[in-house]
Coordinates of C-alpha atoms and ligand atoms in Angstrom, one line a residue:
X1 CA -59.8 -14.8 -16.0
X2 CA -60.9 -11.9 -17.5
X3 CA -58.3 -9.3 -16.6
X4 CA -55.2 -10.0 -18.2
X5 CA -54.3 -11.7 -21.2
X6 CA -51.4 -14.2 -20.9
X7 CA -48.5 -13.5 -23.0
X8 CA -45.3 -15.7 -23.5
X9 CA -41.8 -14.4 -22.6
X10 CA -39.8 -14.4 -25.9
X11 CA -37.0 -12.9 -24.5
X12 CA -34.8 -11.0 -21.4
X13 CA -33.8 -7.4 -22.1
X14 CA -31.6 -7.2 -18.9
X15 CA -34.3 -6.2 -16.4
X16 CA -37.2 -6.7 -18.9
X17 CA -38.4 -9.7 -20.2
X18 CA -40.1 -8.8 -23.7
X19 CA -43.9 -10.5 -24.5
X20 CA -45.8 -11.7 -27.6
X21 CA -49.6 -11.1 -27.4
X22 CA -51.2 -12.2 -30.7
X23 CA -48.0 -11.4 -32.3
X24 CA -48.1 -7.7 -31.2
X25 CA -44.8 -7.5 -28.9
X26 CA -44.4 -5.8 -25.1
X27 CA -41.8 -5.0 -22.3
X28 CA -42.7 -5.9 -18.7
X29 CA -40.2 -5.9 -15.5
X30 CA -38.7 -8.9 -14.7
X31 CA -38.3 -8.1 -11.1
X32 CA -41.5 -9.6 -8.6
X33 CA -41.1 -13.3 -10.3
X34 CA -38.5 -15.3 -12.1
X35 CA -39.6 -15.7 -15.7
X36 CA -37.4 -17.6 -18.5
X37 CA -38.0 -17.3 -22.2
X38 CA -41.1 -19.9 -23.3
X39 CA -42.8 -19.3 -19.9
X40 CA -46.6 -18.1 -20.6
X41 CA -47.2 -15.1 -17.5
X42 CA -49.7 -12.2 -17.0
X43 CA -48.2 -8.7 -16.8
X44 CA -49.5 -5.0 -14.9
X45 CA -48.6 -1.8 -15.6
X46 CA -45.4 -2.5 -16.7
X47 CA -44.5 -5.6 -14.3
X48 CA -44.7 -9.5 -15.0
X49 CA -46.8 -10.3 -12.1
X50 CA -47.2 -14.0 -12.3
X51 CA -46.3 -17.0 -14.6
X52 CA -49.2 -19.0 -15.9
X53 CA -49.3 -23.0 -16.4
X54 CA -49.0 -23.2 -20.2
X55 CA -51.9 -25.5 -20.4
X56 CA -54.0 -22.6 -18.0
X57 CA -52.6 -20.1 -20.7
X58 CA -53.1 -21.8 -23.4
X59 CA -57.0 -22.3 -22.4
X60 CA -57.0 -19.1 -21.6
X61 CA -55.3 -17.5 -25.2
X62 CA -57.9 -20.2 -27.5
X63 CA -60.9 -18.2 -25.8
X64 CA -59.2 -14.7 -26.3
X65 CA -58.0 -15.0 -29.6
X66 CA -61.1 -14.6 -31.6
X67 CA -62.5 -12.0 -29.0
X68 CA -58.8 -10.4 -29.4
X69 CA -58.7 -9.5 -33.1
X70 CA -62.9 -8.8 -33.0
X71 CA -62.6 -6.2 -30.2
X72 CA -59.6 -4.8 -31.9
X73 CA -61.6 -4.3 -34.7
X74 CA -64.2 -2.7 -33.3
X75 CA -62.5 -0.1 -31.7
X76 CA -61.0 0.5 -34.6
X77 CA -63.8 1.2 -36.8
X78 CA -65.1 3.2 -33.8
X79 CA -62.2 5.4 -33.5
X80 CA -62.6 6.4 -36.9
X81 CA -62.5 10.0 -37.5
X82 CA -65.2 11.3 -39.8
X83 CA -65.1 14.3 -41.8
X84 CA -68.1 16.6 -40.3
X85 CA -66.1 19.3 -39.5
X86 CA -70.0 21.7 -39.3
X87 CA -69.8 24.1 -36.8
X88 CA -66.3 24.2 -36.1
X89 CA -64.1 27.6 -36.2
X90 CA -61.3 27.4 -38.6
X91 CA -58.4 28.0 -36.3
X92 CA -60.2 25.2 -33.6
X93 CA -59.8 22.8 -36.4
X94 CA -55.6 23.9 -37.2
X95 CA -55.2 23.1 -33.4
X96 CA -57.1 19.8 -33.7
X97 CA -54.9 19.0 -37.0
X98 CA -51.8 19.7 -35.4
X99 CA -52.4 17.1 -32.5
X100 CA -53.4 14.7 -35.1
X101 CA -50.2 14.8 -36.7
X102 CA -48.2 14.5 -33.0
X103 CA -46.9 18.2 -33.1
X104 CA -47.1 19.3 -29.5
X105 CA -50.0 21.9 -28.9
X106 CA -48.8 25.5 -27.5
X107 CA -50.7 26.1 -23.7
X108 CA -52.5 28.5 -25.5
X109 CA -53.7 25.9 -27.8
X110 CA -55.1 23.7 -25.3
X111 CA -56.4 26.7 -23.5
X112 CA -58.4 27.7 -26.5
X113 CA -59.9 23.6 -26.2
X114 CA -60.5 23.7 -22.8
X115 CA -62.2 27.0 -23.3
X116 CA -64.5 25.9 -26.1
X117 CA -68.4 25.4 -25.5
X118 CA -69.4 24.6 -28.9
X119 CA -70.7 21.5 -29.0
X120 CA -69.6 20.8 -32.5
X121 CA -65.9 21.4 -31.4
X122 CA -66.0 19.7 -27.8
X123 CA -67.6 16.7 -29.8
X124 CA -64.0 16.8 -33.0
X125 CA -62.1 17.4 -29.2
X126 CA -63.4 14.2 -28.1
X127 CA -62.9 12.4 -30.9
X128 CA -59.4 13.4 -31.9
X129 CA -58.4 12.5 -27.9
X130 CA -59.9 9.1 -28.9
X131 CA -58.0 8.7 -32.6
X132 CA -55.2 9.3 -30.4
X133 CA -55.4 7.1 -27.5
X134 CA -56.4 4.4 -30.5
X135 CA -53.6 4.7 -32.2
X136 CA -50.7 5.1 -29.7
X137 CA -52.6 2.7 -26.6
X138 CA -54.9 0.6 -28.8
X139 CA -57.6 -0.6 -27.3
X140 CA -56.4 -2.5 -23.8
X141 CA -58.5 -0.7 -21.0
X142 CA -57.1 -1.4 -17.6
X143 CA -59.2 -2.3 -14.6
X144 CA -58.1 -1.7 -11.0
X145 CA -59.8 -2.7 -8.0
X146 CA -60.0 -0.5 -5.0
X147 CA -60.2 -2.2 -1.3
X148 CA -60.8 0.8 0.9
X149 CA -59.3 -0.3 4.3
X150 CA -60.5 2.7 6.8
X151 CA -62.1 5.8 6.5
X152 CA -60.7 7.6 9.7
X153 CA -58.5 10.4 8.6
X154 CA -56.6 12.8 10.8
X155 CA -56.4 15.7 8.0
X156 CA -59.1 18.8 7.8
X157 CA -59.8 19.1 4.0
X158 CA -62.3 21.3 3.3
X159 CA -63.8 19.1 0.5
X160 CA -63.4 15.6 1.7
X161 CA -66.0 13.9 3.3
X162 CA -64.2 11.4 5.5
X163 CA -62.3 14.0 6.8
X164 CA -62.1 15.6 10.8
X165 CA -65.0 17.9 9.8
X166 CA -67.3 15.1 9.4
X167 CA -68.8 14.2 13.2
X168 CA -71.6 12.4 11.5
X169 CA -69.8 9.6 10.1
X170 CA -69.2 6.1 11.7
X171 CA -65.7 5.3 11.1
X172 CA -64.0 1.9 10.4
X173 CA -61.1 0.0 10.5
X174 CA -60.3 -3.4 8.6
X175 CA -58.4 -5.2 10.4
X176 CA -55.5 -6.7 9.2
X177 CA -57.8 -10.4 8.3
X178 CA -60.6 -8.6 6.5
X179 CA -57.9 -6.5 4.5
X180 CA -56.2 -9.8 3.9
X181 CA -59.5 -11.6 3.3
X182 CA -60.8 -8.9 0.6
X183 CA -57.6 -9.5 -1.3
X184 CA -57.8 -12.9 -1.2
X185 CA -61.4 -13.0 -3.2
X186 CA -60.2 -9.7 -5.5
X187 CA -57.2 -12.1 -6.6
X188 CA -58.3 -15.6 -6.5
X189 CA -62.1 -15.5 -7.4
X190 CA -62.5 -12.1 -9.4
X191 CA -58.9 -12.7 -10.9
X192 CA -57.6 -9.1 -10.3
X193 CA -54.2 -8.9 -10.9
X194 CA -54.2 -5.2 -9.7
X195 CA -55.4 -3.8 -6.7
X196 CA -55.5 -0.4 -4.9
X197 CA -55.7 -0.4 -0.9
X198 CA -56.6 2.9 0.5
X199 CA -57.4 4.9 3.7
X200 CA -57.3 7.8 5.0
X201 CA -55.0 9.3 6.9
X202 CA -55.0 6.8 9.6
X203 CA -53.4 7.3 12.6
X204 CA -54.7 3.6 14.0
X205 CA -52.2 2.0 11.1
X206 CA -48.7 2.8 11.2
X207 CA -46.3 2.3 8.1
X208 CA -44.8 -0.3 9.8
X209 CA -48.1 -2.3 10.0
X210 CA -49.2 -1.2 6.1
X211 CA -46.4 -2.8 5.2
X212 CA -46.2 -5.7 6.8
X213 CA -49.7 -6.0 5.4
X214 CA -48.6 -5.7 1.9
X215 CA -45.6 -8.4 2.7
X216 CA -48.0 -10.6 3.8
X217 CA -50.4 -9.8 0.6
X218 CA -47.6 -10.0 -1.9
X219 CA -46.3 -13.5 0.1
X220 CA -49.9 -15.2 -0.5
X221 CA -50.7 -13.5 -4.0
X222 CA -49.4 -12.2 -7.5
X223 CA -51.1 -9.1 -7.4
X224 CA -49.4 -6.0 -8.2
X225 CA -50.2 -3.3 -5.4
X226 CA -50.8 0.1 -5.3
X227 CA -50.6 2.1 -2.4
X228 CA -53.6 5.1 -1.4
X229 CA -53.0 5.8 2.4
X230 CA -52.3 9.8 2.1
X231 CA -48.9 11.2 2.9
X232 CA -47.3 8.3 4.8
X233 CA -43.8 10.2 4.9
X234 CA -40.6 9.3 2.6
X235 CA -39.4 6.6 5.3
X236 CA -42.9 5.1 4.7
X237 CA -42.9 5.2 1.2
X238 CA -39.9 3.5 0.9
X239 CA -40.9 0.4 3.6
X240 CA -43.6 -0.2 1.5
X241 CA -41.9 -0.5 -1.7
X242 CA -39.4 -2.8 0.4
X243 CA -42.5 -5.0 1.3
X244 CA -43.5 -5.2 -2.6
X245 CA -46.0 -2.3 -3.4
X246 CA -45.0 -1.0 -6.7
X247 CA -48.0 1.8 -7.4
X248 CA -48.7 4.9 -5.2
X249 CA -52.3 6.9 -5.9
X250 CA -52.0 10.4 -4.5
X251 CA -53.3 13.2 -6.2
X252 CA -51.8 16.3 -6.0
X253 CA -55.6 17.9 -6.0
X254 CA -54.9 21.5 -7.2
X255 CA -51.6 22.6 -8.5
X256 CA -52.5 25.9 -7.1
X257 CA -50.4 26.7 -4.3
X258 CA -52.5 29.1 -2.7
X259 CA -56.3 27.2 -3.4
X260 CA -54.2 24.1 -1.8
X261 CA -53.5 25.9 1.4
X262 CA -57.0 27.2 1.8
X263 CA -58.5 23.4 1.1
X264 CA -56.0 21.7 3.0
X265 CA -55.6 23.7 6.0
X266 CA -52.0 23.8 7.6
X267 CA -50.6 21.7 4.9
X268 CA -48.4 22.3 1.9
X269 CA -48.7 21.2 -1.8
X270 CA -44.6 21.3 -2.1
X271 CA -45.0 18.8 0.6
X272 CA -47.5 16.5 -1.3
X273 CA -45.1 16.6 -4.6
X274 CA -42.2 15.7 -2.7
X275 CA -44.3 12.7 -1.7
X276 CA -45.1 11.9 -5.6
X277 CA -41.5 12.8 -6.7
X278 CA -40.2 9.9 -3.9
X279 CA -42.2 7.6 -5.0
X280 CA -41.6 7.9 -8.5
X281 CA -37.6 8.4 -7.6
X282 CA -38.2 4.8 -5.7
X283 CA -39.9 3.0 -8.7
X284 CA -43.5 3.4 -7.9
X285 CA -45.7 3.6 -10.2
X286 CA -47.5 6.3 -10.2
X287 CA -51.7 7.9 -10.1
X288 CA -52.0 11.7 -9.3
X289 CA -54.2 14.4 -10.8
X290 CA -56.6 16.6 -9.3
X291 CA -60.3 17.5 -8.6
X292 CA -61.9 19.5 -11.4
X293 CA -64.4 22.0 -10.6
X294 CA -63.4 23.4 -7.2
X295 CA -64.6 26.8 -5.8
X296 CA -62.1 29.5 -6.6
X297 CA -60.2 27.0 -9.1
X298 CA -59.9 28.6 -12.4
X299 CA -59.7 26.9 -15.7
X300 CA -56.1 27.9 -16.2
X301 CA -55.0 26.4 -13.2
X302 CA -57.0 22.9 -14.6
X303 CA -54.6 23.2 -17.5
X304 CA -51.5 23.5 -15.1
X305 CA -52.9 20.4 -13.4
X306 CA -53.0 18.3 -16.5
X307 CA -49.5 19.6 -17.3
X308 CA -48.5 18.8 -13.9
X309 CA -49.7 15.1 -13.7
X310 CA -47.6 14.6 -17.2
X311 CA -44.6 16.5 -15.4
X312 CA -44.9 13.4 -12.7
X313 CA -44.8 11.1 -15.3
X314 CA -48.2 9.4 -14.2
X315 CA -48.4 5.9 -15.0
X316 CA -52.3 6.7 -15.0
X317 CA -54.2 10.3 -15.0
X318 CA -56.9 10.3 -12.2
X319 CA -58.6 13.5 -12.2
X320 CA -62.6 13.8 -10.6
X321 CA -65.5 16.0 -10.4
X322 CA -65.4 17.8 -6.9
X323 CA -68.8 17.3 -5.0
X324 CA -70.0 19.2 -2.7
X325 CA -70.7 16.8 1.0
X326 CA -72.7 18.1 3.5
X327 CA -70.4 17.5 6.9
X328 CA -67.9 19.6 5.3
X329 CA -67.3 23.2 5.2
X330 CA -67.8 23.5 1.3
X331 CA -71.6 21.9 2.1
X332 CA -72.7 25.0 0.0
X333 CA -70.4 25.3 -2.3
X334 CA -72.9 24.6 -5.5
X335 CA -70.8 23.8 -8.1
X336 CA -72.5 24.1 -11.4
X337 CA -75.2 22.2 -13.1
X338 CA -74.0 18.2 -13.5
X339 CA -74.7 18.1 -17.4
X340 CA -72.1 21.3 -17.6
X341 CA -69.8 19.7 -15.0
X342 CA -69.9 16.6 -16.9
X343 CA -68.8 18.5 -20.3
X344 CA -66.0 19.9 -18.4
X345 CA -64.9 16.5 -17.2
X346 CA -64.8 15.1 -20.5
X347 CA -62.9 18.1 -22.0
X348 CA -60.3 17.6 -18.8
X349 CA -60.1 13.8 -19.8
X350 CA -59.9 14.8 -24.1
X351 CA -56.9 17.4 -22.8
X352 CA -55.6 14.9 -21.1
X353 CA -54.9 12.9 -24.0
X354 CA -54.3 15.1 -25.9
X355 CA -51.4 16.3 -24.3
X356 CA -50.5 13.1 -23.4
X357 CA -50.8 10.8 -26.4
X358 CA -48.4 8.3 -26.3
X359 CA -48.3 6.1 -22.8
X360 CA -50.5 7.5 -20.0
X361 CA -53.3 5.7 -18.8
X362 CA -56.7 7.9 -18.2
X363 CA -59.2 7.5 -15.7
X364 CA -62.7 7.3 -15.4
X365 CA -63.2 8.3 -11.8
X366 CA -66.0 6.9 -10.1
X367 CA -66.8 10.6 -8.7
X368 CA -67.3 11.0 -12.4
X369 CA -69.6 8.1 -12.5
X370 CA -71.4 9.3 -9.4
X371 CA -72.2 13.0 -11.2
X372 CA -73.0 11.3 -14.7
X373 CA -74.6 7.7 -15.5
X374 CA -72.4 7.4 -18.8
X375 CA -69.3 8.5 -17.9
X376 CA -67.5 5.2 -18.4
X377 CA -69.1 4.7 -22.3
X378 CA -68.4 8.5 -22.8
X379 CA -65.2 8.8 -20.8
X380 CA -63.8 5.4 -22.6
X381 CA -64.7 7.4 -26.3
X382 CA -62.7 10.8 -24.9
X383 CA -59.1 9.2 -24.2
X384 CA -59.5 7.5 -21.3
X385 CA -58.9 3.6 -20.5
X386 CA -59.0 3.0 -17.2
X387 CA -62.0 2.3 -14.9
X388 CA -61.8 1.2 -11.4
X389 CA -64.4 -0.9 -9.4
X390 CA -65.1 -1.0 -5.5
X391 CA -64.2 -4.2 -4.1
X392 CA -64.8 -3.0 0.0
X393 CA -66.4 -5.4 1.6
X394 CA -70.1 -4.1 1.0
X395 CA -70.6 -3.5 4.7
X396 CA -68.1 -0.5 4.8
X397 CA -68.9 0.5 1.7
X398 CA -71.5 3.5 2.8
X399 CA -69.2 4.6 5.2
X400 CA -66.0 5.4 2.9
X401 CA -68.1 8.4 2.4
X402 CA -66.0 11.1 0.4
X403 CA -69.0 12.6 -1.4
X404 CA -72.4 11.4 -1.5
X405 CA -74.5 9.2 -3.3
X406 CA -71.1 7.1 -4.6
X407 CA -71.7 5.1 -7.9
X408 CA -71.5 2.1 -7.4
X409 CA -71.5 2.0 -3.1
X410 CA -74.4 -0.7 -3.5
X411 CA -73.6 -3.0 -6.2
X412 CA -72.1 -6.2 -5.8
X413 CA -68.5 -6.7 -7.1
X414 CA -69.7 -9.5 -9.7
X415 CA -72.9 -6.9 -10.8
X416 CA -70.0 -4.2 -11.7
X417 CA -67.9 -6.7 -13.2
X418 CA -70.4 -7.8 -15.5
X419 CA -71.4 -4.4 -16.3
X420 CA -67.8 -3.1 -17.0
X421 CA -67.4 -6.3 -19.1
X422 CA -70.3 -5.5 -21.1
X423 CA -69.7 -1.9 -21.9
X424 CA -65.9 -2.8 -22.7
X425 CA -67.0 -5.3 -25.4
X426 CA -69.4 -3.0 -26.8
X427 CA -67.2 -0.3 -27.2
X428 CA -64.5 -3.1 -28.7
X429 CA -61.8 -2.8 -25.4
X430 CA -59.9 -5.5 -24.1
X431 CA -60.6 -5.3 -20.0
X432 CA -56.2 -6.2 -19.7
X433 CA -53.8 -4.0 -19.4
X434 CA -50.5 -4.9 -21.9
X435 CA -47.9 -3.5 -20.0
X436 CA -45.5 -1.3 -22.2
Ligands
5AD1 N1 -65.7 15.2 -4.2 C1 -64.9 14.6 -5.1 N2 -63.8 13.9 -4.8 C2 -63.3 14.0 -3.5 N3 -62.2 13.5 -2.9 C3 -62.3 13.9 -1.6 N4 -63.4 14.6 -1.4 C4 -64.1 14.7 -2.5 C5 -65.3 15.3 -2.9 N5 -66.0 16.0 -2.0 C6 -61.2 12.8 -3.6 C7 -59.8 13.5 -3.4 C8 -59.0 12.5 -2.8 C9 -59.7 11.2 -3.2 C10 -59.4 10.0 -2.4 O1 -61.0 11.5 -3.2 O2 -59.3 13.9 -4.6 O3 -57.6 12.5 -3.2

């Protein structure tokens, strides 16, 4: 299994059971299985999701534990931060400093790194995000799975491709077998012990039926699941967590009010954060963040969003390039060239961490794949450590089509899993997540 590391239960905290990984100790919830001191179990985002055979863990652990303290070490020596400051203005370099010695930066601070297009100082920006997410996160990089169940959508966004606007596209359902079939391989043959499911807006599904879905899911499998199916309303929020989801990806998408009612005609972003707030009030866990590089979306209001997301206490930061699809009514809207959107990305992710050091999870979008081939290498080396792979059956795949040309739309699941494994060793990350 190549997504978790198994850890053994040393002792109960009340609700948490605490875990020793190569010595290094972490808290999980106790609260989806029954775990007793001694067992061996796997653990996501914060939950014990399922107890391993000892002699299964065991196997497992004497193939990791060389790999463990190797990777560990490379990332590391990787992380380092060398001393070619060349190029770099002076009072750049104080705010860099300060970071690096955990003082919270000023919003003028991190306006003045967002605002940089030196490449000497976006390249000390990058670095310092990854000295950071080194030193608080090591080097575990998480790895999600994302089943997308149907792309029929009943909302107008301006920007979205599966939206009403598009007349073009042939639309899908899973049924409730396929959905259950997907999960089935993510879990039991890829050994995913995360998944996303997500949809649009889906009139064809009612809560009700989502979550008797994910009942059904969390009966068969120990797989923690996160929810994506738009604003599903409060009531539907909390059926869901009854039937054992525990995550919730929604991005907020611009934390301008007035951008989000021209983008998302007749709806409301107080009504979106009241969505995000519930769920977090309910125990999700939670993904939000926004699309970077939208027309009329000024770089101030990026820094709000980045703020924002920490305000929500995001479990993970999930923030994309905005491309431009053609069915929709910002077909024209060129954004600019994809080697300068790229450099914004990466500052968005390096602000990220930087203002977020100690716990969050970062994203590598694959909209951020789909702009720029080495997003995931250069992403991983800016603060992030997260990726997510498509695990749609590849039949759909084409047709959960939010922007064109998606990375990844026409690789097999075992091609991107190889691929991810390879870059994560290179770059000396561990493809588990550790919990807290
Ligand atoms: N470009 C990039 N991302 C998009 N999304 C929707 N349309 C686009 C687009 N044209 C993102 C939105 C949504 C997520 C599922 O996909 O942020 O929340």
């Amino acid at each position: 299994m190549c997504y978790a590391i198994p850890g053994r239960v040393v002792d109960r905290q009340g609700k948490y059971a605490v875990i020793d990984y190569f010595g290094e100790k972490k808290k999980a919830l106790n609260e989806l299985v029954e775990v007793k001191i001694g067992d061996y179990i796997y653990a996501q985002g914060g939950y014990v999701i399922q107890a391993v055979p000892e002699k299964e863990a065991l196997a497992t652990l004497a193939v990791w534990r060389e790999t463990f303290f190797e990777l560990q070490a490379k990332d590391l020596e990787l992380a380092r931060l060398d001393s070619s400051q060349a190029g770099v203005d002076k009072s750049y370099l104080r705010i860099l400093d300060k970071a690096l010695v955990g003082k919270t930066l000023s919003r003028p601070e991190l306006s003045r790194l967002l605002a940089s297009t030196a490449g000497a100082e976006q390249r000390l920006m990058f670095k310092t995000a990854n000295y950071l997410r080194q030193k608080w996160m090591k080097n575990s990089c998480c790895v999600h799975g994302v089943i997308e169940i149907s792309n029929h959508c009943r909302q107008g966004c301006q920007y979205c491709g599966i939206s009403s606007w598009n007349k073009r596209l042939v639309r899908y359902r899973m049924s409730r077998e396929e959905i259950l079939t997907a999960v089935g391989e993510a879990v039991e043959k890829h050994g995913f012990k995360s998944l996303v499911l997500q949809s649009g807006e889906d009139p064809g599904y009612s809560a009700a039926d989502l979550a008797e879905i994910v009942r059904e899911i969390r009966q068969r499998h120990q797989v923690l699941i996160f929810i994506s199916f738009g604003e599903i309303g409060l009531d539907g929020l909390a059926q869901l967590y009854e039937a054992g989801a525990r995550g919730l990806l929604l991005r907020f998408e611009t934390s301008d009010p007035d951008l989000y009612r021209t983008l998302r005609p007749g709806c409301r972003l107080e009504t979106r954060l009241e969505h995000i707030k519930r769920a977090g009030e309910l125990g999700y866990l939670i993904i939000t963040g926004a699309l970077v590089g939208l027309p009329g979306q000024e770089r101030e209001s990026l820094l709000s969003d980045i703020f924002l997301t920490r305000e929500l206490k995001a479990e993970m930061y999930s923030f994309g390039p905005f491309i431009p699809h053609p069915q929709t009514p910002l077909a024209q809207a060129l954004p600019a060239g994809d080697q300068d959107r790229a450099k914004e990305m990466l500052k968005v992710l390096a602000l990220a961490r930087i203002n977020d050091p100690q716990e969050a999870k970062i994203a590598v979008t694959t909209a951020f794949e789909t702009i720029y081939p080495q997003a995931v290498e250069t992403g991983l080396m800016a603060g992030a450590n997260s990726v997510m792979l498509i695990l749609t059956p590849p039949k759909y795949r084409k047709n959960y089509d939010i922007y064109p040309h998606r990375a990844h739309a026409g690789q097999q699941i075992e091609e991107q899993i190889s691929r991810t494994i390879g870059l994560l060793h290179n770059l000396g990350r561990a493809p588990t997540d550790l919990g807290i």
